[in-house]
PDB file of C-alpha atoms and ligand atoms in Angstrom:
ATOM      1  CA  MET A 157       3.456 -19.268 -10.469  1.00 93.00           C
ATOM      2  CA  ILE A 158       6.478 -19.185  -7.537  1.00 94.00           C
ATOM      3  CA  PRO A 159       9.179 -18.417 -10.423  1.00 93.00           C
ATOM      4  CA  ASP A 160       7.101 -15.801 -11.314  1.00 94.00           C
ATOM      5  CA  PHE A 161       5.945 -14.184  -8.395  1.00 94.00           C
ATOM      6  CA  LEU A 162       9.908 -14.209  -7.220  1.00 91.00           C
ATOM      7  CA  GLY A 163      11.121 -13.301 -10.842  1.00 89.00           C
ATOM      8  CA  ASP A 164       7.944 -10.680 -10.171  1.00 89.00           C
ATOM      9  CA  GLU A 165       5.817 -11.544 -12.963  1.00 93.00           C
ATOM     10  CA  LEU A 166       2.749 -11.526 -11.998  1.00 93.00           C
ATOM     11  CA  ASP A 167       0.108  -9.113 -12.579  1.00 92.00           C
ATOM     12  CA  ASN A 168      -1.964  -7.975  -9.616  1.00 92.00           C
ATOM     13  CA  TYR A 169      -4.550 -10.461  -9.999  1.00 92.00           C
ATOM     14  CA  SER A 170      -2.506 -13.452 -10.430  1.00 95.00           C
ATOM     15  CA  LEU A 171      -0.265 -11.443  -7.477  1.00 95.00           C
ATOM     16  CA  GLU A 172      -3.456 -11.163  -5.115  1.00 95.00           C
ATOM     17  CA  SER A 173      -4.721 -15.191  -5.554  1.00 95.00           C
ATOM     18  CA  PHE A 174      -1.131 -16.197  -4.787  1.00 96.00           C
ATOM     19  CA  LEU A 175      -0.260 -14.402  -1.411  1.00 94.00           C
ATOM     20  CA  ASN A 176      -3.849 -15.157  -0.579  1.00 95.00           C
ATOM     21  CA  HIS A 177      -3.184 -19.167  -1.247  1.00 96.00           C
ATOM     22  CA  ILE A 178       0.330 -19.318   0.073  1.00 94.00           C
ATOM     23  CA  ASP A 179      -1.234 -17.667   3.161  1.00 91.00           C
ATOM     24  CA  SER A 180      -3.419 -20.557   3.771  1.00 95.00           C
ATOM     25  CA  CYS A 181      -1.803 -22.999   1.705  1.00 96.00           C
ATOM     26  CA  LYS A 182       1.355 -25.464   4.140  1.00 95.00           C
ATOM     27  CA  SER A 183       2.693 -27.697   0.396  1.00 96.00           C
ATOM     28  CA  CYS A 184       2.658 -24.788  -1.399  1.00 96.00           C
ATOM     29  CA  LYS A 185       4.604 -22.242   1.775  1.00 95.00           C
ATOM     30  CA  GLU A 186       6.602 -24.674   1.807  1.00 94.00           C
ATOM     31  CA  GLU A 187       7.391 -24.909  -2.088  1.00 95.00           C
ATOM     32  CA  LEU A 188       7.779 -21.035  -1.851  1.00 95.00           C
ATOM     33  CA  THR A 189      10.025 -21.433   1.107  1.00 93.00           C
ATOM     34  CA  ILE A 190      12.597 -24.004  -0.710  1.00 92.00           C
ATOM     35  CA  GLN A 191      12.574 -22.016  -3.778  1.00 93.00           C
ATOM     36  CA  PHE A 192      13.263 -18.982  -2.429  1.00 91.00           C
ATOM     37  CA  LEU A 193      16.309 -20.872  -0.624  1.00 88.00           C
ATOM     38  CA  ILE A 194      17.878 -21.369  -3.969  1.00 88.00           C
ATOM     39  CA  GLU A 195      17.649 -18.620  -5.608  1.00 84.00           C
ATOM     40  CA  THR A 196      18.279 -16.094  -2.880  1.00 81.00           C
ATOM     41  CA  GLY A 197      20.238 -18.032  -0.701  1.00 79.00           C
ATOM     42  CA  ILE A 198      23.022 -18.987  -3.416  1.00 80.00           C
ATOM     43  CA  GLN A 199      23.143 -15.220  -4.429  1.00 79.00           C
ATOM     44  CA  ARG A 200      23.253 -14.887  -0.604  1.00 78.00           C
ATOM     45  CA  LEU A 201      26.496 -17.166  -0.531  1.00 78.00           C
ATOM     46  CA  GLU A 202      27.626 -15.492  -3.105  1.00 82.00           C
ATOM     47  CA  ASP A 203      28.107 -12.170  -1.712  1.00 80.00           C
ATOM     48  CA  GLY A 204      29.074 -13.787   1.497  1.00 78.00           C
ATOM     49  CA  SER A 205      26.946 -12.096   3.430  1.00 74.00           C
ATOM     50  CA  THR A 206      24.628 -13.728   6.064  1.00 76.00           C
ATOM     51  CA  PHE A 207      20.927 -15.214   5.263  1.00 75.00           C
ATOM     52  CA  ASN A 208      17.687 -15.479   8.159  1.00 82.00           C
ATOM     53  CA  LEU A 209      15.709 -17.226   5.408  1.00 81.00           C
ATOM     54  CA  SER A 210      12.355 -16.812   7.526  1.00 83.00           C
ATOM     55  CA  ASN A 211      13.289 -13.086   8.168  1.00 87.00           C
ATOM     56  CA  GLU A 212      13.694 -12.703   4.258  1.00 87.00           C
ATOM     57  CA  LEU A 213      11.120 -14.444   3.140  1.00 90.00           C
ATOM     58  CA  GLN A 214       8.809 -12.603   5.115  1.00 90.00           C
ATOM     59  CA  SER A 215      10.152  -9.465   4.380  1.00 91.00           C
ATOM     60  CA  THR A 216      10.138 -10.528   0.344  1.00 91.00           C
ATOM     61  CA  MET A 217       5.577 -11.669   0.736  1.00 93.00           C
ATOM     62  CA  ASN A 218       5.280  -8.088   2.989  1.00 94.00           C
ATOM     63  CA  ASP A 219       7.042  -6.055  -0.016  1.00 93.00           C
ATOM     64  CA  ALA A 220       4.549  -7.937  -2.310  1.00 94.00           C
ATOM     65  CA  TRP A 221       1.615  -7.205  -0.202  1.00 94.00           C
ATOM     66  CA  THR A 222       2.948  -3.551  -0.394  1.00 94.00           C
ATOM     67  CA  ARG A 223       3.347  -3.528  -4.332  1.00 92.00           C
ATOM     68  CA  LEU A 224      -0.193  -4.881  -4.725  1.00 93.00           C
ATOM     69  CA  ARG A 225      -1.159  -2.498  -2.927  1.00 94.00           C
ATOM     70  CA  LEU A 226       0.255   0.548  -4.443  1.00 93.00           C
ATOM     71  CA  ARG A 227      -0.893  -1.108  -7.732  1.00 92.00           C
ATOM     72  CA  LYS A 228      -4.394  -1.454  -7.622  1.00 91.00           C
ATOM     73  CA  ARG A 229      -4.344   2.236  -5.653  1.00 93.00           C
ATOM     74  CA  LEU A 230      -2.608   3.665  -8.586  1.00 92.00           C
ATOM     75  CA  LEU A 231      -5.055   1.275 -11.107  1.00 91.00           C
ATOM     76  CA  LYS A 232      -8.386   3.231  -8.712  1.00 92.00           C
ATOM     77  CA  THR A 233      -6.897   6.804  -9.258  1.00 93.00           C
ATOM     78  CA  ALA A 234      -6.320   6.524 -13.386  1.00 93.00           C
ATOM     79  CA  TYR A 235     -10.301   4.704 -13.369  1.00 92.00           C
ATOM     80  CA  PHE A 236     -11.178   7.723 -11.201  1.00 93.00           C
ATOM     81  CA  LEU A 237      -8.949   9.901 -14.119  1.00 94.00           C
ATOM     82  CA  GLN A 238     -10.705   8.784 -16.534  1.00 94.00           C
ATOM     83  CA  VAL A 239     -14.027   9.012 -15.512  1.00 95.00           C
ATOM     84  CA  MET A 240     -13.075  13.060 -14.552  1.00 95.00           C
ATOM     85  CA  VAL A 241     -12.686  13.129 -18.290  1.00 95.00           C
ATOM     86  CA  VAL A 242     -15.676  11.404 -19.642  1.00 95.00           C
ATOM     87  CA  LEU A 243     -17.886  13.590 -16.867  1.00 95.00           C
ATOM     88  CA  GLU A 244     -16.092  16.800 -18.492  1.00 95.00           C
ATOM     89  CA  ILE A 245     -16.760  15.605 -21.781  1.00 95.00           C
ATOM     90  CA  ILE A 246     -20.581  15.479 -21.384  1.00 95.00           C
ATOM     91  CA  ALA A 247     -20.479  18.757 -19.311  1.00 95.00           C
ATOM     92  CA  ALA A 248     -19.151  20.078 -22.338  1.00 94.00           C
ATOM     93  CA  ILE A 249     -21.785  18.814 -24.526  1.00 94.00           C
ATOM     94  CA  ALA A 250     -24.351  19.042 -21.952  1.00 94.00           C
ATOM     95  CA  LEU A 251     -23.291  23.020 -21.918  1.00 93.00           C
ATOM     96  CA  SER A 252     -22.650  23.246 -25.903  1.00 93.00           C
ATOM     97  CA  ILE A 253     -26.251  22.083 -26.850  1.00 92.00           C
ATOM     98  CA  ALA A 254     -28.347  24.092 -23.643  1.00 90.00           C
ATOM     99  CA  LEU A 255     -26.032  27.369 -25.481  1.00 88.00           C
ATOM    100  CA  ARG A 256     -27.099  26.340 -28.710  1.00 82.00           C
TER     101      ARG A 256
HETATM  102 ZN1   ZN B 501      -1.111 -25.002  -2.740  1.00 51.31          ZN
END
């Protein structure tokens, strides 16, 4: 999942379990650090900018958590709106029956 994570291609469910796992699994964290270094570090070398591995990895992880929370909130909002629409339809049907 690490390359997918670095490419931001994980869905909400996978992203959440990935982030939780990385927090608690040393060997995966190490693997992530290495792949992150290769992917982002080389890019930085080409840019000629300075690179602080642990800071950058930490902010990448923080961004991922923020993104995950945002996506979940959007899903909840979408769900809420759908429920509202269904309730309105039910209310309209009930009203038309009552007025019959
Ligand atoms: Zn692991």
